[in-house]
């Protein structure tokens, strides 16, 4: 019951059998796609699985492995865990796999377990499968029988089959067809039947099967054949297999009917009556008999002979040609010759009763003699044929004819009978003499043979005819003529060596050797062209390159074999067609362009020159930017490289682009070039002051600072390069008690104290520093305000800040002021001669200073009280050493240019 169940419900029409001897048998059709289930080894071997009765945790996992990957292994896929065997991506072709197999039975149903093995005629795949682990170890022999499907049509080994049948073949004659159809499929899928598409009512086919199962078609004659009625039958033989649906193959069958000697000679008439004049000369043609035998070859050979009933006198008088049947006069006819002759002539064929015809010859007695025509040939004459060259001039004499009456009783006249450029005229002053001559030039190519007759008759109406044949001899009067005077050819470049170009053809109307044409190349033809002298085949022995030369033009000659030879000339032009065999080529592999920065957008940076040696669309070149296409664009046709935006050297000083050139060929060819764009600096950035960071910042300078001490510095940078970035510092405006006390180094920007500070030098100094580059054509600059507060301490920051907020009244100096470095005490010594005046001055100044100091103190106290919440002071920078600018946070400050 399990076997029947699996046979009818198993997947994909496969079945299996199982034996405890660890052999499994499966069967499946050839040509199945990948993934078709062949069978489950675990199920068919009844091995426990995870879904069995035992808990899965107690069952070791099963493993299925192909022991070897031989020929059968490539057609199947084995699941190592489940043991399911499927078809692989390699399709199984039974005919290729089992060439020597004779065929397997086709079984319905699906995979099942069976103890029976496949038929010995089956095509088998043999597999060895190892089952692990050790608890279930076994070597399983898997045999897969490949079932045949009808996937091949019958095919005859030759497309045309010839068969010969004698015309006397009796009905039911059987003739084997030596080339039966072949079908790789087996069994009923192989060739089963043959048929004829048209049997003409006299043929049919039968099939015989030998002990090996091979089927041979036989042609059977069903009706009478007659070669003389139809000597050939052409039909189509069709072979059909037994598949569903059936497949067919066909070939042309030609049945030749061979001849046998089944016909005898026959005369169309039984009697022929002929009249012969008694004055007939020797060789006069009397009559010709003709019999017909419709057989072929030797079966149709006929000979003619006299019957034994013909008397010897008649045989002597008339000669019978045994091959042609012509009867001629062989002896002179005189008055004693009998007037009636019965000639019985036999037509003899091989193995036949002779055909009989009777020729009655009646000889008419002539009472007077006919006129005589006596020719005397001037031109070359052989056996009545006159030979004239076609180049003979007009009025060329051919022959004299003397016309006379033998009895001298009657007047004789003559004329010329027949077509042709000839005339017969009396030759005076002689009587009865006539001259035959040409009237026009003869042309061999127009007509080669003329047949004319000189006819003489007397006053009694008796006619005599002299037949003359004129054969025109050919002369070399025609030159060869080419079918075309201009021969235009084309060939693709990169052709194979000895490539065929054309076959020249010239004709010559002359005959014989004079009309045989030979072909030669002209002196202007290149050496790698060859022209066959006999056939006129023109070839080229080397590869042509259109880029090297596109057109060839030379002459060819056609020469005949006459003497002297004649020739004609034609012109050959060869156009070499382009192939896309050249990549676009840049004039340089590396292009470099120098472009000033701030170059306007879409301005022309440069031209990328690229050429392609090919022509037409193959030579059309399209340029594109492989990288940087968001910034740069290139004109495809002109090769102009442009930038979409203005370029800033300070953001990026150079660009490297790759330009690709692609031609229009199919497939397209391409090449690349490297483009380097270097931006030239222009002076478009003024110096940027990094320190001091604000015009509102200030530094405390102690009065005790020694001359020459560094106070602070102005630090600036310039984004440009070269001279455009070389910075110079200068003080262009000063304000303070003694502003000349400070100077700035033009190179470093360091501000130093030049003179000792006195008591009356206390206060706020404001230095307007100009920071300028050396740019061309015009330098750019920035300014910054340096604020220095000379005092011992900063006791009232709000007051200083209020001073800084006021707009300074500083006049801009055109030139850097000269700072005196003489100490102040020297000036004081020059006034030592007036001690009294000095003492008074000191007392006055002391009083003023006291009053002023008290006033300032009161004001500062009030300002501190009202503005304490608004204090915003800059960080003071110590003055006891050189400032480490790199340790400070240097923030750019926008400072307007002056």
Short mmCIF file of N, CA, C and O in Angstrom, two decimals, residues 1 118 152 202 272 332 497 685 884:
data_model
loop_
_atom_site.label_atom_id
_atom_site.label_comp_id
_atom_site.label_asym_id
_atom_site.label_seq_id
_atom_site.Cartn_x
_atom_site.Cartn_y
_atom_site.Cartn_z
N UNK A 1 0.83 -1.21 0.00
CA UNK A 1 0.00 0.00 0.00
C UNK A 1 0.87 1.25 0.00
O UNK A 1 0.54 2.25 -0.66
N UNK A 118 15.92 -1.42 -11.93
CA UNK A 118 15.51 -0.97 -13.26
C UNK A 118 15.88 -2.00 -14.32
O UNK A 118 16.71 -2.88 -14.12
N UNK A 152 13.86 14.67 -29.43
CA UNK A 152 14.64 14.69 -30.67
C UNK A 152 13.76 14.25 -31.83
O UNK A 152 13.02 13.26 -31.73
N UNK A 202 2.24 5.08 -58.10
CA UNK A 202 2.99 3.88 -58.48
C UNK A 202 3.97 3.44 -57.40
O UNK A 202 4.67 2.44 -57.58
N UNK A 272 8.94 5.31 -99.49
CA UNK A 272 9.42 6.64 -99.89
C UNK A 272 9.62 6.63 -101.40
O UNK A 272 10.32 5.74 -101.94
N UNK A 332 27.71 5.67 -112.83
CA UNK A 332 27.12 6.54 -113.84
C UNK A 332 25.80 5.96 -114.33
O UNK A 332 25.66 4.77 -114.58
N UNK A 497 44.53 39.87 -45.35
CA UNK A 497 45.43 39.83 -46.51
C UNK A 497 44.82 39.01 -47.65
O UNK A 497 44.08 38.06 -47.43
N UNK A 685 43.57 90.47 -1.35
CA UNK A 685 43.33 90.38 0.10
C UNK A 685 44.21 91.40 0.81
O UNK A 685 45.45 91.33 0.71
N UNK A 884 54.15 86.40 23.37
CA UNK A 884 54.05 85.14 22.61
C UNK A 884 52.69 85.11 21.92
O UNK A 884 51.69 84.74 22.51
#
